[in-house]
Coordinates of C-alpha atoms and ligand atoms in Angstrom, one line a residue:
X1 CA 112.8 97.8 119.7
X2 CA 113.8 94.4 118.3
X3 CA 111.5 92.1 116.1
X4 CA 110.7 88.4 116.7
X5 CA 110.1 86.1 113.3
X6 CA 106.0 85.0 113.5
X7 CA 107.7 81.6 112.7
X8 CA 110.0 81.6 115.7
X9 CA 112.8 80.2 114.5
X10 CA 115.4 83.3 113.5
X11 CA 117.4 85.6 115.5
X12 CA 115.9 88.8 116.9
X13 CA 116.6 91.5 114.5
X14 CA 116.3 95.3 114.9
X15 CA 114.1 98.2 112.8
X16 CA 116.9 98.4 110.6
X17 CA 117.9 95.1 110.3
X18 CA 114.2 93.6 109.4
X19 CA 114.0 96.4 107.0
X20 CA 117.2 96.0 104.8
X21 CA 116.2 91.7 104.8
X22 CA 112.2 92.3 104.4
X23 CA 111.1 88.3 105.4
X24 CA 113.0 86.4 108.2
X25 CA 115.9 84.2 107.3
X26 CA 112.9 81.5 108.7
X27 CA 110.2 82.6 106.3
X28 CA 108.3 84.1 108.6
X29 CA 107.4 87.8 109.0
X30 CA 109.3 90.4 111.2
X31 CA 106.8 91.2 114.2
X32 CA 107.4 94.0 117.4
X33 CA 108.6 92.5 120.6
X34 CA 106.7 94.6 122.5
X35 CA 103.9 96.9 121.5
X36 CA 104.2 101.0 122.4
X37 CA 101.4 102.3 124.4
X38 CA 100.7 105.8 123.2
X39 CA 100.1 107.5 126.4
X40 CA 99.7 110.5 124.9
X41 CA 96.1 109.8 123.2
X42 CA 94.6 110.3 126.5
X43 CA 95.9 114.2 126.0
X44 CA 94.4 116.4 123.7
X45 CA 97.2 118.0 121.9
X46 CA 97.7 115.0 119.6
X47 CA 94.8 116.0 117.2
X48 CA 96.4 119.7 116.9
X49 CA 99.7 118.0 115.5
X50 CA 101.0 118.3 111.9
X51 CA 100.8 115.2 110.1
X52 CA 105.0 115.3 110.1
X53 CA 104.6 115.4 114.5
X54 CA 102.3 112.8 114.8
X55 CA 104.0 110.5 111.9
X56 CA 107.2 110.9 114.6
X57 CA 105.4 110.3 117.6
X58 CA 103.6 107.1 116.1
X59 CA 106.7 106.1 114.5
X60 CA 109.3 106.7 117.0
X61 CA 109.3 103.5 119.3
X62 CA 108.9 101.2 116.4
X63 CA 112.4 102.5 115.2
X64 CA 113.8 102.5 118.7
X65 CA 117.5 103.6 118.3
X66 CA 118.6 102.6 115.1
X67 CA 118.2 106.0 113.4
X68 CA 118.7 109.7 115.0
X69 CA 115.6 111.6 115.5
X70 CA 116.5 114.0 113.5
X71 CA 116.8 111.5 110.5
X72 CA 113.2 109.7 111.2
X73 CA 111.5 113.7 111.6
X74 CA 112.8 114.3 108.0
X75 CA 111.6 110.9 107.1
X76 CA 108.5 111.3 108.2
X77 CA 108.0 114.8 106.9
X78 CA 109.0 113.8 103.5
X79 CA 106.2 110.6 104.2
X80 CA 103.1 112.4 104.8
X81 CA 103.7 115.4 102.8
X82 CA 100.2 115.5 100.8
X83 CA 96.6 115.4 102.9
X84 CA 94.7 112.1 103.8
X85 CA 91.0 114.3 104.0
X86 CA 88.0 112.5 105.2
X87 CA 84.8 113.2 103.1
X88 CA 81.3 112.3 103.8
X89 CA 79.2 110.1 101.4
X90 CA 76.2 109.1 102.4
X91 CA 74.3 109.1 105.9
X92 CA 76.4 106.7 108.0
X93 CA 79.4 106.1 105.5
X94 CA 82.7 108.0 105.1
X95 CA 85.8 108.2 102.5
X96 CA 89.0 108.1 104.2
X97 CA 90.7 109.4 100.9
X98 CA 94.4 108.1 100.3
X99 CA 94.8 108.6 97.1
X100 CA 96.1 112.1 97.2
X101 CA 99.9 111.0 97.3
X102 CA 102.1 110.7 94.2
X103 CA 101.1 108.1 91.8
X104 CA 97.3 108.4 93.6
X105 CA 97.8 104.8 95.6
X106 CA 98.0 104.7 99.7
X107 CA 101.0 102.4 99.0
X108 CA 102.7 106.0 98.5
X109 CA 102.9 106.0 102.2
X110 CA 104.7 102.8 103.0
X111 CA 107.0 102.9 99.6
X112 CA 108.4 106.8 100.9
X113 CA 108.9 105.3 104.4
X114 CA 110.9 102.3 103.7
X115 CA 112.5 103.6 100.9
X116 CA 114.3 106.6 102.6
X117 CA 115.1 104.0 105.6
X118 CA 116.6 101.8 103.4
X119 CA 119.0 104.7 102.1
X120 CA 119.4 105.8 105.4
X121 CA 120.9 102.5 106.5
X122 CA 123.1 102.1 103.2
X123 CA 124.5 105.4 103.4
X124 CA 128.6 105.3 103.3
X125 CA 128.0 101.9 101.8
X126 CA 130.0 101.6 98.2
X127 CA 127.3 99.6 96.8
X128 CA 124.2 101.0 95.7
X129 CA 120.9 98.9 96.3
X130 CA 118.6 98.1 93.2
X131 CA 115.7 97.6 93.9
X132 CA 113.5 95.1 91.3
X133 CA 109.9 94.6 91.0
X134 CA 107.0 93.1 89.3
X135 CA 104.0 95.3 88.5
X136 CA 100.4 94.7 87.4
X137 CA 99.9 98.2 87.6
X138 CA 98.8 100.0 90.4
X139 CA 101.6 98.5 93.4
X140 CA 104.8 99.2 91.5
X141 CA 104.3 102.9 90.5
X142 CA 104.3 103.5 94.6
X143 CA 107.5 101.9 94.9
X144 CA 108.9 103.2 91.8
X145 CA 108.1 106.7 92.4
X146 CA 109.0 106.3 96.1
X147 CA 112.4 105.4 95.6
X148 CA 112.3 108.1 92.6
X149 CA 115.1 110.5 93.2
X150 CA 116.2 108.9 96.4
X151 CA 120.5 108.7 96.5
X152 CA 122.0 105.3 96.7
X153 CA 119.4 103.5 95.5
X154 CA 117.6 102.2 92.1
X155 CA 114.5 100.8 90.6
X156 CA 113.9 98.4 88.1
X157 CA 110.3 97.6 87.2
X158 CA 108.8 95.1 85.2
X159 CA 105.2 95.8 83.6
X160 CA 103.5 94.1 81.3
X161 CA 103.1 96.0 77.7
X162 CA 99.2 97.0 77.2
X163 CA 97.8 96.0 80.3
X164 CA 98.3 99.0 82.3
X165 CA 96.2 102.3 82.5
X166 CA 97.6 105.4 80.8
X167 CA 98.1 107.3 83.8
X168 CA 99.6 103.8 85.4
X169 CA 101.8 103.2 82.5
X170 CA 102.8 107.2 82.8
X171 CA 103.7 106.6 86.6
X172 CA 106.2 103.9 85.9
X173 CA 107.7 105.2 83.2
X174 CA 108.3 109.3 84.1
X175 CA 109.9 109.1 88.0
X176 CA 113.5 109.7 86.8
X177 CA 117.0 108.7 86.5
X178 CA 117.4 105.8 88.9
X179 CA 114.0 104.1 88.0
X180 CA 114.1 102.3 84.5
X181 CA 110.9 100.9 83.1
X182 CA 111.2 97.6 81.6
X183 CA 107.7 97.2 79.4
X184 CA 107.5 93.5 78.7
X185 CA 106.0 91.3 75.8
X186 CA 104.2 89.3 78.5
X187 CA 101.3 89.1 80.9
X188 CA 102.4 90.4 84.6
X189 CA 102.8 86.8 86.1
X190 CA 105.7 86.4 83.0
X191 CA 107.1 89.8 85.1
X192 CA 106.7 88.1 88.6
X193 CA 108.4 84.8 87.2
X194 CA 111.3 86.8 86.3
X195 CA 111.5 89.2 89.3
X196 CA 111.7 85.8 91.3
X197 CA 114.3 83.8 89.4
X198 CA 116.4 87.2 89.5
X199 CA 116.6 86.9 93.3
X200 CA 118.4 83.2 92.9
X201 CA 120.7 84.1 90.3
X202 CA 123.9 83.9 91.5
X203 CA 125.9 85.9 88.5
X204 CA 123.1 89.0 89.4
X205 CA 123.6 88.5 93.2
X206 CA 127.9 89.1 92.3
X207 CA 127.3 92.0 90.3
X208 CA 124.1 93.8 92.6
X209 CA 122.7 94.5 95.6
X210 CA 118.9 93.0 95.1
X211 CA 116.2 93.9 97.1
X212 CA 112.4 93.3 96.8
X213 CA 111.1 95.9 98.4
X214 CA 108.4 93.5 99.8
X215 CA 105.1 94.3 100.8
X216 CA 105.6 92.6 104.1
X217 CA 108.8 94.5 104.9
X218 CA 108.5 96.5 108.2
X219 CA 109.2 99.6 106.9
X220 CA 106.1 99.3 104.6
X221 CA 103.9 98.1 106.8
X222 CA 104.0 100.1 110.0
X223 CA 103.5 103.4 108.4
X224 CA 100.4 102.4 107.0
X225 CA 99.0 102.8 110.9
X226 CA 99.5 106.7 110.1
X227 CA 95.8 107.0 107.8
X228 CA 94.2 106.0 110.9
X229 CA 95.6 108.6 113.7
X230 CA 95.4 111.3 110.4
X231 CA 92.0 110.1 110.3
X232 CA 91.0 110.6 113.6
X233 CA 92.6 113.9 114.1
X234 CA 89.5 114.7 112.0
X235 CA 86.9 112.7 113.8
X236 CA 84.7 114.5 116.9
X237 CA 86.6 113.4 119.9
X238 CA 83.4 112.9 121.7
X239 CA 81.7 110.7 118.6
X240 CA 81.8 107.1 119.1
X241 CA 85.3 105.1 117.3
X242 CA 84.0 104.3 114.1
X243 CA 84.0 101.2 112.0
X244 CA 86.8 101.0 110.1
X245 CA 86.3 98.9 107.0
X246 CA 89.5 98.7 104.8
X247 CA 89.8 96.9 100.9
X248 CA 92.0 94.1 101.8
X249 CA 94.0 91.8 99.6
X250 CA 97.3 91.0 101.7
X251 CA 95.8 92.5 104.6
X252 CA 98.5 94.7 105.5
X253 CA 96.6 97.7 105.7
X254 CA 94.2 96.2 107.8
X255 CA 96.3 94.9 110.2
X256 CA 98.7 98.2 110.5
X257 CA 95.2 99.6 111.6
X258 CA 94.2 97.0 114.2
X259 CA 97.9 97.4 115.7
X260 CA 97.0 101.3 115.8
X261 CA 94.2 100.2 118.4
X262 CA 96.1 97.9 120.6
X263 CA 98.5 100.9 120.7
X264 CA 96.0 103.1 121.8
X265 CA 94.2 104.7 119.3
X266 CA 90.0 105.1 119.6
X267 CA 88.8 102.8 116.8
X268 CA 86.1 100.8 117.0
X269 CA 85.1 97.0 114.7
X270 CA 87.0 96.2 111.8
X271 CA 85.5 95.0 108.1
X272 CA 87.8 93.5 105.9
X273 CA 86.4 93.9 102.4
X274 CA 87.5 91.2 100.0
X275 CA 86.7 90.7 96.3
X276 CA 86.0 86.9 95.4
X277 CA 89.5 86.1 96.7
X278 CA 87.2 84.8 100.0
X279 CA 90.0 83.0 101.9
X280 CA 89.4 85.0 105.4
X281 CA 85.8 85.6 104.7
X282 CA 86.4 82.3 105.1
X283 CA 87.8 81.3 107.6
X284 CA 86.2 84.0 109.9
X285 CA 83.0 82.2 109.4
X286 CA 84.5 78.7 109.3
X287 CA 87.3 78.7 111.8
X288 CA 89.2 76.4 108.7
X289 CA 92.1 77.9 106.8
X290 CA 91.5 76.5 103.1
X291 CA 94.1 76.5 100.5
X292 CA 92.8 78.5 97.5
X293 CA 94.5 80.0 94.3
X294 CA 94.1 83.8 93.0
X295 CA 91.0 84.5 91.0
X296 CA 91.1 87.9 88.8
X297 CA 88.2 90.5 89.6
X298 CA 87.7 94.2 88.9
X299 CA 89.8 95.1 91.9
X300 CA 93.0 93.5 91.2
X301 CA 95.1 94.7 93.7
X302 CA 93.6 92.4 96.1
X303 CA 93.5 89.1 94.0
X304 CA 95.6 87.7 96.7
X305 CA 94.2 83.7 97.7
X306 CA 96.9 83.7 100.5
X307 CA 97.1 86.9 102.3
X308 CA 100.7 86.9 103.6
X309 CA 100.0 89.4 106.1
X310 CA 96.9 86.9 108.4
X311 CA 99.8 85.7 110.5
X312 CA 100.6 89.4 111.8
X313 CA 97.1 89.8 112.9
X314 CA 96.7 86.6 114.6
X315 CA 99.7 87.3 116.5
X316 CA 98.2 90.7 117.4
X317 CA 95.3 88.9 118.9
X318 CA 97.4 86.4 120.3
X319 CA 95.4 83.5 118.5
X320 CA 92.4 83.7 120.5
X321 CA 89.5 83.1 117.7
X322 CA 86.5 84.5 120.1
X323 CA 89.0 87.8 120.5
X324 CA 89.9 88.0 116.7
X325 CA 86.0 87.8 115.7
X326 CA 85.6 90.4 118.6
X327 CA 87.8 92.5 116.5
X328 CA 87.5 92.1 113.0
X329 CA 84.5 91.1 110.1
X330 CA 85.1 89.4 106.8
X331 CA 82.7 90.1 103.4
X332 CA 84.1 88.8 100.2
X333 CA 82.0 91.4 97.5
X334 CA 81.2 90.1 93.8
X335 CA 82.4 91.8 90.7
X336 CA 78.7 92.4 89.7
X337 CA 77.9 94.5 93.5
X338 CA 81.2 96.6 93.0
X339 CA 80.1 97.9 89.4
X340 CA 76.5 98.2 90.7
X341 CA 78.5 100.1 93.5
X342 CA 79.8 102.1 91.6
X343 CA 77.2 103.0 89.6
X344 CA 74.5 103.9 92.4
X345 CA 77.0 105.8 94.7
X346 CA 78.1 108.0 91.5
X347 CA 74.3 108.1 90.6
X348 CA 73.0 108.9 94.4
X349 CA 75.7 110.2 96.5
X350 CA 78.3 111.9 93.5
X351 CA 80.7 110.3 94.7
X352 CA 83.2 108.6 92.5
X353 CA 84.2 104.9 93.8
X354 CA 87.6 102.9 92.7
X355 CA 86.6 99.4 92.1
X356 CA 88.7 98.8 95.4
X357 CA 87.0 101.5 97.6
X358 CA 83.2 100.4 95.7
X359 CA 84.1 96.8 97.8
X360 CA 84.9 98.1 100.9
X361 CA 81.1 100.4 101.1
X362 CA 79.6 97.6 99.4
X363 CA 81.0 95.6 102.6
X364 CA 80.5 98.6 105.3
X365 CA 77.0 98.6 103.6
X366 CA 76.2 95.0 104.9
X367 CA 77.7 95.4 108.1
X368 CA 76.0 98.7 109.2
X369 CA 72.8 96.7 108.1
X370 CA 73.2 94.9 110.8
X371 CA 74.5 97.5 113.3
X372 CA 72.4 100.5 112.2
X373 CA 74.1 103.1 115.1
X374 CA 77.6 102.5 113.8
X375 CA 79.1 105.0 111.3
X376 CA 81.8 103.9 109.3
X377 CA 85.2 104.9 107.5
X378 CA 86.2 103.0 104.2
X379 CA 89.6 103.6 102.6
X380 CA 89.7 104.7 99.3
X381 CA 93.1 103.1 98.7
X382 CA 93.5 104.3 95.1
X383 CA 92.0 107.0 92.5
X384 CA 89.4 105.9 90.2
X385 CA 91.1 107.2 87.3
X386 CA 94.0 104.5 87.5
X387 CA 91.2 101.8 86.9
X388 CA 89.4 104.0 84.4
X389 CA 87.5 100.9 82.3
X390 CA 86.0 100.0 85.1
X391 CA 84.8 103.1 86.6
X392 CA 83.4 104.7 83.0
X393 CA 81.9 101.0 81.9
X394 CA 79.4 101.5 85.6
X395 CA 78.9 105.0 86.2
X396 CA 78.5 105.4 82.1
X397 CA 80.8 108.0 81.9
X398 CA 84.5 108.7 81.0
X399 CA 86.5 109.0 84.7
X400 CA 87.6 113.1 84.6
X401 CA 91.8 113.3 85.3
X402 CA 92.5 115.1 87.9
X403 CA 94.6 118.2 88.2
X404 CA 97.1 116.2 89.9
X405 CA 98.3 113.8 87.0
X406 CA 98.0 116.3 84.0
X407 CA 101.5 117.3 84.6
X408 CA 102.3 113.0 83.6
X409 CA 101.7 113.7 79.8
X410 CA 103.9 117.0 79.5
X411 CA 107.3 114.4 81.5
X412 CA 109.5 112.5 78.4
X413 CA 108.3 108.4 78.7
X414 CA 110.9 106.3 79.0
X415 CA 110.6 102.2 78.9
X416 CA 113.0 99.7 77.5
X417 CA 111.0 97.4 75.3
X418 CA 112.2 93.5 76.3
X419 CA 110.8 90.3 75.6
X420 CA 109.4 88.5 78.6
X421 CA 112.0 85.6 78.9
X422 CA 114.3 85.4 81.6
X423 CA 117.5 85.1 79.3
X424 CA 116.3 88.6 77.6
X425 CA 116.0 90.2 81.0
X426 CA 119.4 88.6 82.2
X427 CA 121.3 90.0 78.9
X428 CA 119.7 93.5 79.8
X429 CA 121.0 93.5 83.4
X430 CA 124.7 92.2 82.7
X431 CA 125.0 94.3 80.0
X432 CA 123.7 97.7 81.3
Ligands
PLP501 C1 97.4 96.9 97.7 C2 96.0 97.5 97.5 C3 95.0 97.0 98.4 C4 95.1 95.9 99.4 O1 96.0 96.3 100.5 P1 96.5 95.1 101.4 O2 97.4 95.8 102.5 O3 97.4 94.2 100.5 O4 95.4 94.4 102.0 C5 93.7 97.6 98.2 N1 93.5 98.6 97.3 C6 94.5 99.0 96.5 C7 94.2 100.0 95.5 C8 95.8 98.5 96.6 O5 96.7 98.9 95.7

C-alpha cells in the first residue's frame, strides 16, 4: 500500500514511511492509494473475532508489506487490549464507550498504534526518537502513556502548571522512565509555542531525533476505524446500520469511521458534533469554507477552528458536495445545551456524560428528531472524571473516580518545574 499527499505535490510514500514523517514534505496529509474492500464482512465469522483478529484483519492492507505479520498481530494485540462496550442510554441513543483504555481517552488507541510502529521501524537504529509534545490536558496523556515503556523511544511533554485535572496531571506525570513531564509557568498555547520553535531549532535537530507525533500521522489515524467494527461486532446483524454521531474537533475520528464504510463496513449517516468551533457546521449548510479562529468551550479537546483532517474526508468522497451531505451531518452544540446535557441525561437516564460525549447526544438528539426510526451510536471519547468541574458544576455532584485510576495516587509524580520561555526549555534539553 503506498500513500498519495491530499496536496499532490510529494512523492508516494509507504505505511512506514508516512508514519516516521507524519505530514507530507508538501503540507498536505498522507492519504491510501487505493482503498481495501473487506470481503470478509459479507461472512459471518468476523463478529466472533477477538478484538486482536479483527484489529489485524482491518489493519493489515493499510500496512501492506512494510512490517511482518507477526510484528503488526503483536501490535495490534498490545492496541486493543481493554474493551470498547456499547451501553444503552435512552430509547433510540447508545454509548460507544472509549474511555476504558489507559489514561481513559480513545486517543489510547491511535497513540499505542503509532507508537509501537514507530519503534518497529527505528529498531537497529543508534538513535533513539524523542518524541515532544504540547498538552492542554486530555491529548498528551494518550501519547505520553502510549509511548510509556516502549524501547527506543522518549517523551517529552509540555503542560501547563494548574490547568490540568488531577487525574490529567497524574497521567502525564506517572507513565515512567522515558516520559519526563515538563510542568510549565504558562498557559498551554506558551507550551505549543515552544513545542513548535523546537521543531526549527537547528542545535536540537544535531543533538535529537524530533518527532511530533502528530494527530494527522497515519498510524494515528487509521486505527481509530477499529471502535467502529468493535462496535458492530456488538450490534444485531439484522438491525438497520446505525447513526453514527462522533464529538469532532480535528475530525479524525470521524473520518477514520466514514473510511470504515467505504471499506465495507454496515454503517449508516454520520453526525459530526461540534462545540461552538462551527467551521463545518458551516460549511455543510453553506457550501463556503470560512476562515475562523479557536474559541474555548467546556469541551476543549475540540476547540479546533480549522479541522486539519476535512481534507481526508473530501477526498474520501471524492469532492462531490451532494455525496458528502449524503454521508455526513454537521451540529455545532452551545456550552449552555452540553451542561443542560449533562445534567438531564445524569438526572433521567443515570448516565454520566463527558462534556465531549454531552455534545455529540445533544447533536444525535437533533438529528433523530428529524429522523425518528434511526437509532444512534455517540462516542464517548473520554471519561467524565478527566473534566471533573464540568461534570460536578451540571449534574450537582462530585464526578465518582473510577476503580481504574485509584492506582494513579499510590505511582511517585514526577515533573520538572520550568518557566515557559523558550530559552528555559532550550537550556533544559541541551543540558539533560
Ligand atoms: C481529540 C478529542 C476529540 C476530537 O477528536 P477529533 O478526531 O480531533 O475530531 C473529541 N473528544 C475528546 C475527549 C478528544 O480528546
Amino acid at each position: 500500500m503506498h500513500y498519495f499527499s491530499t496536496n499532490g505535490l510529494a512523492p508516494l510514500a509507504s505505511f512506514a514511511t508516512a508514519a516516521a514523517t507524519g505530514q507530507a514534505p508538501d503540507g498536505g496529509l498522507y492519504f491510501p492509494e487505493s482503498l481495501p474492500q473487506h470481503t470478509w464482512l459479507q461472512r459471518s465469522e468476523w463478529r466472533g473475532w477477538t478484538a486482536a483478529e479483527l484489529a489485524l484483519h482491518v489493519m493489515q492492507p493499510y500496512v501492506g508489506q512494510s512490517m511482518p505479520l507477526q510484528q503488526l498481530q503483536a501490535i495490534c494485540a498490545d492496541t486493543v487490549n481493554f474493551p470498547f462496550p456499547l451501553v444503552p442510554i435512552s430509547p433510540g441513543i447508545q454509548s460507544l464507550e472509549l474511555f476504558h483504555g489507559p489514561t481513559l481517552a480513545f486517543k489510547d488507541v491511535g497513540a499505542r498504534f503509532m507508537s509501537r510502529c514507530l519503534a518497529w521501524y527505528n529498531r537497529g537504529s543508534q538513535q533513539r526518537i524523542t518524541v515532544l509534545v504540547a498538552t492542554s490536558g486530555d491529548t498528551g496523556g494518550a501519547v505520553a502513556h502510549g509511548f510509556s515503556g516502549v524501547e527506543g523511544v522518549e517523551v517529552i511533554i509540555l503542560y501547563p502548571e494548574g490547568k490540568v485535572s488531577p487525574v490529567q496531571e497524574l497521567q502525564l506525570t506517572t507513565c515512567g522512565p522515558n516520559v519526563h513531564a515538563l510542568r510549565m509557568a504558562g498557559s498551554f498555547d506558551d507550551c505549543q509555542a515552544i513545542v513548535k520553535q523546537a521543531f526549527t531549532d537547528a542545535q536540537l535537530q544535531q543533538r535529537y531525533q524530533l518527532s511530533s507525533a502528530n494527530s494527522i500521522n497515519v498510524a494515528r489515524w487509521l486505527p481509530q476505524q477499529l471502535y467502529y467494527f468493535i462496535a458492530m461486532q456488538q450490534w444485531p446483524p439484522d438491525a438497520a446500520p446505525p447513526v453514527v454521531v462522533v464529538p469532532s474537533g480535528n475530525f479524525g475520528n470521524i473520518c477514520a469511521a466514514m473510511l470504515a464504510r467505504r471499506t465495507g463496513l454496515p454503517l449508516g449517516h454520520f453526525v459530526a458534533a461540534c462545540n461552538a468551533n462551527d467551521t463545518i457546521p458551516h460549511y455543510l449548510a453553506s457550501g463556503t469554507l470560512r476562515e475562523q479562529t479557536a474559541v474555548a468551550t467546556l469541551s476543549n479537546a475540540m476547540d479546533v477552528a480549522r479541522p486539519s483532517n476535512f481534507v481526508r474526508i473530501l477526498q474520501l468522497m471524492q469532492h462531490q458536495h451532494a455525496q458528502l451531505l449524503d454521508w455526513l451531518s454537521a451540529y455545532s452544540i452551545s456550552d449552555a445545551t452540553t451542561s443542560e446535557t449533562i445534567a438531564r441525561v445524569y438526572r433521567q437516564h443515570g448516565y454520566l456524560l463527558d462534556p465531549h460525549a454531552a455534545v455529540g447526544y445533544a447533536a444525535a438528539e437533533l438529528y433523530l428528531q428529524k429522523h425518528p426510526a434511526d437509532t444512534a451510536i455517540v462516542l464517548e471519547t473520554a471519561h467524565p472524571v478527566k473534566f471533573p468541574e464540568v461534570v460536578a458544576a451540571a449534574t450537582g455532584q462530585p464526578v465518582p473516580l473510577p476503580a481504574s485510576v485509584q492506582h494513579l495516587f499510590a505511582l511517585p509524580s514526577q515533573a520538572t518545574p520550568l518557566p515557559a520561555t523558550y530559552d528555559a526549555f532550550l537550556q533544559w534539553m541541551l543540558e539533560r
